JSON list of C-alpha atoms in Angstrom, two decimals:
[
{"chain": "A", "resi": 1, "resn": "MET", "atom": "CA", "xyz": [2.74, -25.73, -3.30]},
{"chain": "A", "resi": 2, "resn": "LYS", "atom": "CA", "xyz": [-0.06, -25.24, -0.78]},
{"chain": "A", "resi": 3, "resn": "TYR", "atom": "CA", "xyz": [-2.70, -26.93, -3.10]},
{"chain": "A", "resi": 4, "resn": "LYS", "atom": "CA", "xyz": [-4.18, -30.14, -2.19]},
{"chain": "A", "resi": 5, "resn": "LEU", "atom": "CA", "xyz": [-5.46, -32.48, -5.02]},
{"chain": "A", "resi": 6, "resn": "GLY", "atom": "CA", "xyz": [-9.17, -32.34, -5.16]},
{"chain": "A", "resi": 7, "resn": "ASP", "atom": "CA", "xyz": [-9.52, -28.91, -3.05]},
{"chain": "A", "resi": 8, "resn": "GLU", "atom": "CA", "xyz": [-12.03, -26.79, -4.33]},
{"chain": "A", "resi": 9, "resn": "CYS", "atom": "CA", "xyz": [-10.54, -23.34, -4.71]},
{"chain": "A", "resi": 10, "resn": "PHE", "atom": "CA", "xyz": [-12.17, -19.79, -5.51]},
{"chain": "A", "resi": 11, "resn": "LEU", "atom": "CA", "xyz": [-11.78, -16.52, -7.39]},
{"chain": "A", "resi": 12, "resn": "ASP", "atom": "CA", "xyz": [-13.97, -13.78, -7.04]},
{"chain": "A", "resi": 13, "resn": "VAL", "atom": "CA", "xyz": [-14.24, -10.98, -9.61]},
{"chain": "A", "resi": 14, "resn": "GLY", "atom": "CA", "xyz": [-16.44, -7.90, -9.17]},
{"chain": "A", "resi": 15, "resn": "ASP", "atom": "CA", "xyz": [-18.11, -5.73, -11.78]},
{"chain": "A", "resi": 16, "resn": "ASN", "atom": "CA", "xyz": [-16.44, -3.33, -14.33]},
{"chain": "A", "resi": 17, "resn": "ASN", "atom": "CA", "xyz": [-12.80, -4.70, -14.30]},
{"chain": "A", "resi": 18, "resn": "GLU", "atom": "CA", "xyz": [-10.66, -4.29, -17.27]},
{"chain": "A", "resi": 19, "resn": "ILE", "atom": "CA", "xyz": [-8.48, -7.27, -17.75]},
{"chain": "A", "resi": 20, "resn": "ARG", "atom": "CA", "xyz": [-6.08, -7.06, -20.47]},
{"chain": "A", "resi": 21, "resn": "GLU", "atom": "CA", "xyz": [-4.06, -9.60, -22.42]},
{"chain": "A", "resi": 22, "resn": "PHE", "atom": "CA", "xyz": [-1.77, -12.18, -21.20]},
{"chain": "A", "resi": 23, "resn": "THR", "atom": "CA", "xyz": [-2.70, -11.33, -17.52]},
{"chain": "A", "resi": 24, "resn": "SER", "atom": "CA", "xyz": [-2.78, -14.41, -15.26]},
{"chain": "A", "resi": 25, "resn": "ILE", "atom": "CA", "xyz": [-4.72, -14.52, -12.08]},
{"chain": "A", "resi": 26, "resn": "HIS", "atom": "CA", "xyz": [-4.66, -17.64, -9.81]},
{"chain": "A", "resi": 27, "resn": "ARG", "atom": "CA", "xyz": [-7.42, -18.94, -7.52]},
{"chain": "A", "resi": 28, "resn": "SER", "atom": "CA", "xyz": [-6.95, -19.37, -3.67]},
{"chain": "A", "resi": 29, "resn": "SER", "atom": "CA", "xyz": [-4.49, -22.09, -2.52]},
{"chain": "A", "resi": 30, "resn": "LYS", "atom": "CA", "xyz": [-7.08, -23.42, -0.03]},
{"chain": "A", "resi": 31, "resn": "SER", "atom": "CA", "xyz": [-10.44, -24.11, -0.22]},
{"chain": "A", "resi": 32, "resn": "ARG", "atom": "CA", "xyz": [-11.33, -21.98, 3.01]},
{"chain": "A", "resi": 33, "resn": "ASP", "atom": "CA", "xyz": [-9.83, -18.92, 1.19]},
{"chain": "A", "resi": 34, "resn": "ARG", "atom": "CA", "xyz": [-10.24, -17.21, -2.11]},
{"chain": "A", "resi": 35, "resn": "THR", "atom": "CA", "xyz": [-8.53, -14.71, -4.55]},
{"chain": "A", "resi": 36, "resn": "VAL", "atom": "CA", "xyz": [-10.67, -11.57, -4.73]},
{"chain": "A", "resi": 37, "resn": "ILE", "atom": "CA", "xyz": [-10.64, -8.73, -7.29]},
{"chain": "A", "resi": 38, "resn": "GLY", "atom": "CA", "xyz": [-13.11, -5.58, -6.21]},
{"chain": "A", "resi": 39, "resn": "ASP", "atom": "CA", "xyz": [-14.58, -3.38, -8.76]},
{"chain": "A", "resi": 40, "resn": "ASN", "atom": "CA", "xyz": [-13.88, -0.86, -11.45]},
{"chain": "A", "resi": 41, "resn": "ASN", "atom": "CA", "xyz": [-9.83, -2.19, -11.74]},
{"chain": "A", "resi": 42, "resn": "LEU", "atom": "CA", "xyz": [-7.71, -1.67, -14.83]},
{"chain": "A", "resi": 43, "resn": "ILE", "atom": "CA", "xyz": [-5.04, -4.41, -14.89]},
{"chain": "A", "resi": 44, "resn": "MET", "atom": "CA", "xyz": [-2.83, -3.80, -17.83]},
{"chain": "A", "resi": 45, "resn": "GLY", "atom": "CA", "xyz": [-1.28, -6.23, -19.89]},
{"chain": "A", "resi": 46, "resn": "SER", "atom": "CA", "xyz": [1.21, -9.66, -18.64]},
{"chain": "A", "resi": 47, "resn": "CYS", "atom": "CA", "xyz": [0.27, -8.67, -14.73]},
{"chain": "A", "resi": 48, "resn": "HIS", "atom": "CA", "xyz": [0.25, -11.28, -12.46]},
{"chain": "A", "resi": 49, "resn": "ILE", "atom": "CA", "xyz": [-1.98, -11.71, -9.46]},
{"chain": "A", "resi": 50, "resn": "ALA", "atom": "CA", "xyz": [-0.97, -14.80, -7.32]},
{"chain": "A", "resi": 51, "resn": "HIS", "atom": "CA", "xyz": [-3.12, -17.02, -5.19]},
{"chain": "A", "resi": 52, "resn": "ASP", "atom": "CA", "xyz": [-4.98, -15.46, -2.06]},
{"chain": "A", "resi": 53, "resn": "CYS", "atom": "CA", "xyz": [-4.49, -12.00, -3.31]},
{"chain": "A", "resi": 54, "resn": "LYS", "atom": "CA", "xyz": [-7.01, -9.39, -2.20]},
{"chain": "A", "resi": 55, "resn": "ILE", "atom": "CA", "xyz": [-7.54, -6.58, -4.61]},
{"chain": "A", "resi": 56, "resn": "GLY", "atom": "CA", "xyz": [-9.83, -3.59, -3.77]},
{"chain": "A", "resi": 57, "resn": "ASN", "atom": "CA", "xyz": [-11.51, -0.88, -6.05]},
{"chain": "A", "resi": 58, "resn": "ASN", "atom": "CA", "xyz": [-10.52, 1.38, -8.57]},
{"chain": "A", "resi": 59, "resn": "ASN", "atom": "CA", "xyz": [-6.89, 0.47, -8.72]},
{"chain": "A", "resi": 60, "resn": "ILE", "atom": "CA", "xyz": [-4.48, 0.67, -11.83]},
{"chain": "A", "resi": 61, "resn": "PHE", "atom": "CA", "xyz": [-1.90, -1.80, -12.44]},
{"chain": "A", "resi": 62, "resn": "ALA", "atom": "CA", "xyz": [0.56, -0.82, -15.31]},
{"chain": "A", "resi": 63, "resn": "ASN", "atom": "CA", "xyz": [1.87, -3.85, -17.58]},
{"chain": "A", "resi": 64, "resn": "THR", "atom": "CA", "xyz": [3.87, -6.54, -15.81]},
{"chain": "A", "resi": 65, "resn": "THR", "atom": "CA", "xyz": [2.76, -5.63, -12.28]},
{"chain": "A", "resi": 66, "resn": "LEU", "atom": "CA", "xyz": [3.47, -8.90, -10.45]},
{"chain": "A", "resi": 67, "resn": "LEU", "atom": "CA", "xyz": [1.99, -9.39, -6.99]},
{"chain": "A", "resi": 68, "resn": "ALA", "atom": "CA", "xyz": [3.13, -12.48, -5.10]},
{"chain": "A", "resi": 69, "resn": "GLY", "atom": "CA", "xyz": [0.78, -14.49, -2.94]},
{"chain": "A", "resi": 70, "resn": "HIS", "atom": "CA", "xyz": [-1.36, -13.00, -0.20]},
{"chain": "A", "resi": 71, "resn": "VAL", "atom": "CA", "xyz": [-0.81, -9.69, -1.22]},
{"chain": "A", "resi": 72, "resn": "ILE", "atom": "CA", "xyz": [-3.48, -7.01, -0.01]},
{"chain": "A", "resi": 73, "resn": "VAL", "atom": "CA", "xyz": [-3.91, -3.94, -2.38]},
{"chain": "A", "resi": 74, "resn": "GLU", "atom": "CA", "xyz": [-6.74, -1.51, -0.99]},
{"chain": "A", "resi": 75, "resn": "ASP", "atom": "CA", "xyz": [-8.30, 0.93, -3.13]},
{"chain": "A", "resi": 76, "resn": "TYR", "atom": "CA", "xyz": [-7.43, 3.96, -5.62]},
{"chain": "A", "resi": 77, "resn": "VAL", "atom": "CA", "xyz": [-3.76, 2.36, -5.80]},
{"chain": "A", "resi": 78, "resn": "HIS", "atom": "CA", "xyz": [-1.65, 2.93, -8.91]},
{"chain": "A", "resi": 79, "resn": "THR", "atom": "CA", "xyz": [1.68, 0.87, -9.91]},
{"chain": "A", "resi": 80, "resn": "GLY", "atom": "CA", "xyz": [3.99, 1.84, -12.48]},
{"chain": "A", "resi": 81, "resn": "GLY", "atom": "CA", "xyz": [5.06, -0.79, -15.18]},
{"chain": "A", "resi": 82, "resn": "ALA", "atom": "CA", "xyz": [7.32, -3.86, -13.97]},
{"chain": "A", "resi": 83, "resn": "THR", "atom": "CA", "xyz": [6.28, -3.41, -10.43]},
{"chain": "A", "resi": 84, "resn": "VAL", "atom": "CA", "xyz": [7.07, -6.61, -8.29]},
{"chain": "A", "resi": 85, "resn": "VAL", "atom": "CA", "xyz": [5.42, -6.71, -4.64]},
{"chain": "A", "resi": 86, "resn": "HIS", "atom": "CA", "xyz": [6.73, -9.69, -2.45]},
{"chain": "A", "resi": 87, "resn": "GLN", "atom": "CA", "xyz": [4.11, -11.95, -0.78]},
{"chain": "A", "resi": 88, "resn": "PHE", "atom": "CA", "xyz": [2.06, -10.75, 2.16]},
{"chain": "A", "resi": 89, "resn": "CYS", "atom": "CA", "xyz": [2.62, -7.36, 1.78]},
{"chain": "A", "resi": 90, "resn": "TYR", "atom": "CA", "xyz": [-0.03, -4.80, 2.14]},
{"chain": "A", "resi": 91, "resn": "ILE", "atom": "CA", "xyz": [-0.50, -1.82, -0.25]},
{"chain": "A", "resi": 92, "resn": "GLY", "atom": "CA", "xyz": [-2.32, 1.06, 1.24]},
{"chain": "A", "resi": 93, "resn": "SER", "atom": "CA", "xyz": [-5.12, 3.18, -0.44]},
{"chain": "A", "resi": 94, "resn": "PHE", "atom": "CA", "xyz": [-4.35, 6.08, -2.51]},
{"chain": "A", "resi": 95, "resn": "SER", "atom": "CA", "xyz": [-0.64, 5.08, -2.56]},
{"chain": "A", "resi": 96, "resn": "PHE", "atom": "CA", "xyz": [1.61, 4.98, -5.77]},
{"chain": "A", "resi": 97, "resn": "ILE", "atom": "CA", "xyz": [4.35, 2.79, -6.67]},
{"chain": "A", "resi": 98, "resn": "GLY", "atom": "CA", "xyz": [6.90, 4.00, -9.16]},
{"chain": "A", "resi": 99, "resn": "GLY", "atom": "CA", "xyz": [7.93, 1.71, -12.39]},
{"chain": "A", "resi": 100, "resn": "GLY", "atom": "CA", "xyz": [10.56, -1.00, -11.78]},
{"chain": "A", "resi": 101, "resn": "SER", "atom": "CA", "xyz": [9.95, -1.02, -7.98]},
{"chain": "A", "resi": 102, "resn": "VAL", "atom": "CA", "xyz": [10.59, -4.11, -5.94]},
{"chain": "A", "resi": 103, "resn": "VAL", "atom": "CA", "xyz": [8.17, -4.03, -2.86]},
{"chain": "A", "resi": 104, "resn": "SER", "atom": "CA", "xyz": [9.35, -6.17, 0.02]},
{"chain": "A", "resi": 105, "resn": "GLN", "atom": "CA", "xyz": [7.50, -4.20, 2.66]},
{"chain": "A", "resi": 106, "resn": "ASP", "atom": "CA", "xyz": [4.20, -2.68, 3.27]},
{"chain": "A", "resi": 107, "resn": "VAL", "atom": "CA", "xyz": [3.25, 0.80, 1.48]},
{"chain": "A", "resi": 108, "resn": "PRO", "atom": "CA", "xyz": [1.05, 2.77, 4.12]},
{"chain": "A", "resi": 109, "resn": "LYS", "atom": "CA", "xyz": [-1.90, 4.80, 2.78]},
{"chain": "A", "resi": 110, "resn": "TYR", "atom": "CA", "xyz": [-1.46, 7.94, 0.56]},
{"chain": "A", "resi": 111, "resn": "MET", "atom": "CA", "xyz": [2.35, 7.23, -0.13]},
{"chain": "A", "resi": 112, "resn": "MET", "atom": "CA", "xyz": [4.65, 7.01, -2.73]},
{"chain": "A", "resi": 113, "resn": "VAL", "atom": "CA", "xyz": [7.25, 4.48, -3.11]},
{"chain": "A", "resi": 114, "resn": "SER", "atom": "CA", "xyz": [10.07, 3.58, -5.73]},
{"chain": "A", "resi": 115, "resn": "GLY", "atom": "CA", "xyz": [13.40, 1.70, -6.27]},
{"chain": "A", "resi": 116, "resn": "ASP", "atom": "CA", "xyz": [15.01, -1.71, -5.39]},
{"chain": "A", "resi": 117, "resn": "ARG", "atom": "CA", "xyz": [14.13, -2.20, -2.75]},
{"chain": "A", "resi": 118, "resn": "ALA", "atom": "CA", "xyz": [11.44, 0.57, -2.58]},
{"chain": "A", "resi": 119, "resn": "GLU", "atom": "CA", "xyz": [11.67, 3.43, -0.23]},
{"chain": "A", "resi": 120, "resn": "LEU", "atom": "CA", "xyz": [9.20, 5.77, 0.89]},
{"chain": "A", "resi": 121, "resn": "ARG", "atom": "CA", "xyz": [9.65, 8.99, -1.35]},
{"chain": "A", "resi": 122, "resn": "GLY", "atom": "CA", "xyz": [6.81, 11.20, 0.22]},
{"chain": "A", "resi": 123, "resn": "LEU", "atom": "CA", "xyz": [3.05, 11.83, -0.17]},
{"chain": "A", "resi": 124, "resn": "ASN", "atom": "CA", "xyz": [1.21, 10.97, -3.64]},
{"chain": "A", "resi": 125, "resn": "PHE", "atom": "CA", "xyz": [0.11, 14.42, -3.63]},
{"chain": "A", "resi": 126, "resn": "GLU", "atom": "CA", "xyz": [-1.23, 14.11, -7.45]},
{"chain": "A", "resi": 127, "resn": "GLY", "atom": "CA", "xyz": [-3.12, 11.19, -6.45]},
{"chain": "A", "resi": 128, "resn": "LEU", "atom": "CA", "xyz": [-4.98, 12.71, -3.57]},
{"chain": "A", "resi": 129, "resn": "ARG", "atom": "CA", "xyz": [-5.79, 15.75, -5.62]},
{"chain": "A", "resi": 130, "resn": "ARG", "atom": "CA", "xyz": [-7.37, 13.58, -8.43]},
{"chain": "A", "resi": 131, "resn": "CYS", "atom": "CA", "xyz": [-9.36, 11.82, -5.97]},
{"chain": "A", "resi": 132, "resn": "GLY", "atom": "CA", "xyz": [-10.72, 15.08, -4.39]},
{"chain": "A", "resi": 133, "resn": "PHE", "atom": "CA", "xyz": [-8.75, 15.46, -1.28]},
{"chain": "A", "resi": 134, "resn": "GLN", "atom": "CA", "xyz": [-9.09, 18.83, 0.17]},
{"chain": "A", "resi": 135, "resn": "VAL", "atom": "CA", "xyz": [-6.11, 21.38, 0.24]},
{"chain": "A", "resi": 136, "resn": "THR", "atom": "CA", "xyz": [-6.52, 21.67, 4.09]},
{"chain": "A", "resi": 137, "resn": "GLU", "atom": "CA", "xyz": [-6.20, 17.52, 4.32]},
{"chain": "A", "resi": 138, "resn": "ILE", "atom": "CA", "xyz": [-3.24, 17.29, 2.02]},
{"chain": "A", "resi": 139, "resn": "LYS", "atom": "CA", "xyz": [-1.56, 20.03, 4.23]},
{"chain": "A", "resi": 140, "resn": "SER", "atom": "CA", "xyz": [-2.38, 18.14, 7.48]},
{"chain": "A", "resi": 141, "resn": "LEU", "atom": "CA", "xyz": [-1.09, 14.59, 5.82]},
{"chain": "A", "resi": 142, "resn": "ARG", "atom": "CA", "xyz": [2.31, 16.63, 4.76]},
{"chain": "A", "resi": 143, "resn": "THR", "atom": "CA", "xyz": [2.90, 18.07, 8.12]},
{"chain": "A", "resi": 144, "resn": "ALA", "atom": "CA", "xyz": [2.26, 14.80, 9.88]},
{"chain": "A", "resi": 145, "resn": "TYR", "atom": "CA", "xyz": [4.39, 12.62, 7.39]},
{"chain": "A", "resi": 146, "resn": "ARG", "atom": "CA", "xyz": [7.24, 15.25, 7.95]},
{"chain": "A", "resi": 147, "resn": "LYS", "atom": "CA", "xyz": [6.98, 14.97, 11.64]},
{"chain": "A", "resi": 148, "resn": "ILE", "atom": "CA", "xyz": [7.16, 11.05, 11.50]},
{"chain": "A", "resi": 149, "resn": "PHE", "atom": "CA", "xyz": [9.59, 10.41, 8.79]},
{"chain": "A", "resi": 150, "resn": "MET", "atom": "CA", "xyz": [11.55, 13.86, 8.10]},
{"chain": "A", "resi": 151, "resn": "PRO", "atom": "CA", "xyz": [12.30, 15.13, 11.63]},
{"chain": "A", "resi": 152, "resn": "SER", "atom": "CA", "xyz": [14.44, 18.29, 11.94]},
{"chain": "A", "resi": 153, "resn": "ASN", "atom": "CA", "xyz": [16.43, 16.66, 14.86]},
{"chain": "A", "resi": 154, "resn": "THR", "atom": "CA", "xyz": [16.91, 13.02, 14.51]},
{"chain": "A", "resi": 155, "resn": "ASN", "atom": "CA", "xyz": [18.51, 12.41, 18.00]},
{"chain": "A", "resi": 156, "resn": "SER", "atom": "CA", "xyz": [15.28, 13.87, 19.75]},
{"chain": "A", "resi": 157, "resn": "MET", "atom": "CA", "xyz": [12.94, 11.10, 19.50]},
{"chain": "A", "resi": 158, "resn": "GLY", "atom": "CA", "xyz": [12.59, 7.59, 17.92]},
{"chain": "A", "resi": 159, "resn": "PHE", "atom": "CA", "xyz": [10.18, 6.42, 15.22]},
{"chain": "A", "resi": 160, "resn": "ASP", "atom": "CA", "xyz": [7.46, 5.24, 17.84]},
{"chain": "A", "resi": 161, "resn": "GLU", "atom": "CA", "xyz": [7.78, 8.32, 19.81]},
{"chain": "A", "resi": 162, "resn": "ARG", "atom": "CA", "xyz": [7.44, 10.56, 16.71]},
{"chain": "A", "resi": 163, "resn": "LEU", "atom": "CA", "xyz": [4.28, 8.70, 15.80]},
{"chain": "A", "resi": 164, "resn": "SER", "atom": "CA", "xyz": [2.72, 8.91, 19.23]},
{"chain": "A", "resi": 165, "resn": "GLU", "atom": "CA", "xyz": [3.37, 12.66, 18.96]},
{"chain": "A", "resi": 166, "resn": "VAL", "atom": "CA", "xyz": [1.54, 13.00, 15.89]},
{"chain": "A", "resi": 167, "resn": "GLU", "atom": "CA", "xyz": [-1.31, 10.70, 17.23]},
{"chain": "A", "resi": 168, "resn": "HIS", "atom": "CA", "xyz": [-1.88, 13.02, 20.22]},
{"chain": "A", "resi": 169, "resn": "ASN", "atom": "CA", "xyz": [-1.30, 16.23, 18.41]},
{"chain": "A", "resi": 170, "resn": "GLU", "atom": "CA", "xyz": [-4.47, 18.40, 18.92]},
{"chain": "A", "resi": 171, "resn": "ASP", "atom": "CA", "xyz": [-4.67, 19.69, 15.34]},
{"chain": "A", "resi": 172, "resn": "LEU", "atom": "CA", "xyz": [-3.53, 16.45, 13.53]},
{"chain": "A", "resi": 173, "resn": "GLY", "atom": "CA", "xyz": [-5.16, 14.01, 15.57]},
{"chain": "A", "resi": 174, "resn": "SER", "atom": "CA", "xyz": [-8.51, 15.37, 14.74]},
{"chain": "A", "resi": 175, "resn": "ILE", "atom": "CA", "xyz": [-7.99, 14.97, 10.95]},
{"chain": "A", "resi": 176, "resn": "PRO", "atom": "CA", "xyz": [-9.71, 11.83, 9.74]},
{"chain": "A", "resi": 177, "resn": "ALA", "atom": "CA", "xyz": [-7.02, 11.33, 6.86]},
{"chain": "A", "resi": 178, "resn": "VAL", "atom": "CA", "xyz": [-4.01, 11.85, 9.38]},
{"chain": "A", "resi": 179, "resn": "CYS", "atom": "CA", "xyz": [-5.90, 9.18, 11.65]},
{"chain": "A", "resi": 180, "resn": "SER", "atom": "CA", "xyz": [-5.99, 6.76, 8.75]},
{"chain": "A", "resi": 181, "resn": "MET", "atom": "CA", "xyz": [-2.52, 7.16, 7.86]},
{"chain": "A", "resi": 182, "resn": "LEU", "atom": "CA", "xyz": [-1.36, 6.67, 11.35]},
{"chain": "A", "resi": 183, "resn": "GLN", "atom": "CA", "xyz": [-3.53, 3.37, 11.57]},
{"chain": "A", "resi": 184, "resn": "SER", "atom": "CA", "xyz": [-2.03, 2.15, 8.36]},
{"chain": "A", "resi": 185, "resn": "ILE", "atom": "CA", "xyz": [1.48, 2.67, 9.64]},
{"chain": "A", "resi": 186, "resn": "ARG", "atom": "CA", "xyz": [0.84, 1.09, 13.01]},
{"chain": "A", "resi": 187, "resn": "ASP", "atom": "CA", "xyz": [-0.85, -1.82, 11.42]},
{"chain": "A", "resi": 188, "resn": "SER", "atom": "CA", "xyz": [2.29, -2.65, 9.29]},
{"chain": "A", "resi": 189, "resn": "PHE", "atom": "CA", "xyz": [4.48, -3.19, 12.71]},
{"chain": "A", "resi": 190, "resn": "THR", "atom": "CA", "xyz": [1.78, -5.74, 14.08]},
{"chain": "A", "resi": 191, "resn": "GLU", "atom": "CA", "xyz": [2.47, -9.43, 14.27]},
{"chain": "A", "resi": 192, "resn": "ASN", "atom": "CA", "xyz": [2.91, -11.30, 10.94]},
{"chain": "A", "resi": 193, "resn": "ARG", "atom": "CA", "xyz": [3.31, -7.88, 9.07]},
{"chain": "A", "resi": 194, "resn": "ARG", "atom": "CA", "xyz": [6.43, -6.75, 7.32]},
{"chain": "A", "resi": 195, "resn": "GLY", "atom": "CA", "xyz": [6.83, -3.23, 8.68]},
{"chain": "A", "resi": 196, "resn": "VAL", "atom": "CA", "xyz": [6.97, -0.34, 6.32]},
{"chain": "A", "resi": 197, "resn": "CYS", "atom": "CA", "xyz": [9.02, 0.38, 3.45]},
{"chain": "A", "resi": 198, "resn": "LYS", "atom": "CA", "xyz": [12.40, 2.10, 4.26]},
{"chain": "A", "resi": 199, "resn": "PHE", "atom": "CA", "xyz": [12.27, 5.82, 4.67]},
{"chain": "A", "resi": 200, "resn": "ARG", "atom": "CA", "xyz": [15.27, 8.27, 4.30]},
{"chain": "A", "resi": 201, "resn": "GLN", "atom": "CA", "xyz": [16.22, 10.09, 7.24]},
{"chain": "A", "resi": 202, "resn": "TRP", "atom": "CA", "xyz": [16.27, 13.79, 6.62]},
{"chain": "A", "resi": 203, "resn": "SER", "atom": "CA", "xyz": [19.76, 15.39, 7.54]},
{"chain": "A", "resi": 204, "resn": "SER", "atom": "CA", "xyz": [20.89, 18.89, 7.95]},
{"chain": "A", "resi": 205, "resn": "SER", "atom": "CA", "xyz": [24.22, 18.13, 6.95]}
]
């Protein structure tokens, strides 16, 4: 709908990508932008990558993964089959989206989501291990995740306060992977972003 007759629009595809049968990839909707696919991605059969998407490197999209316009996928992301992602969503590096999920908000780095609408289900532990993350890094990420999304006392602090507490924690705040996750979460709440996928509050009941 944004395309104007005569505009020269673009698709950039990097190296060593495997793009399987019946996949559709659209050029940008305007001449000043471009659809981008990085390097070393496996895009299985019948996937769809819409206009103005930005795909990083080393991602695996299972069959019939459908990305709406302007979606950004970072690196080392895996999707299950029949995943659908809403326009303008961000999918953070090393995340995993369960099969059949409908993603309508951002997926922060390192996290696992599933469902319709997709909810946070924890960290992508297996993906992190396979990508060479150290045990100490994974333990720190897990501790940070629990403090932010699974507080033992849900009445003590709000979400933003819990996020700030982890940012200022002497131990966790010095771990690069934790800092990267925190920034990914923060970025999702900036202007024109969609916020993060819903998370289930931990309850002692």
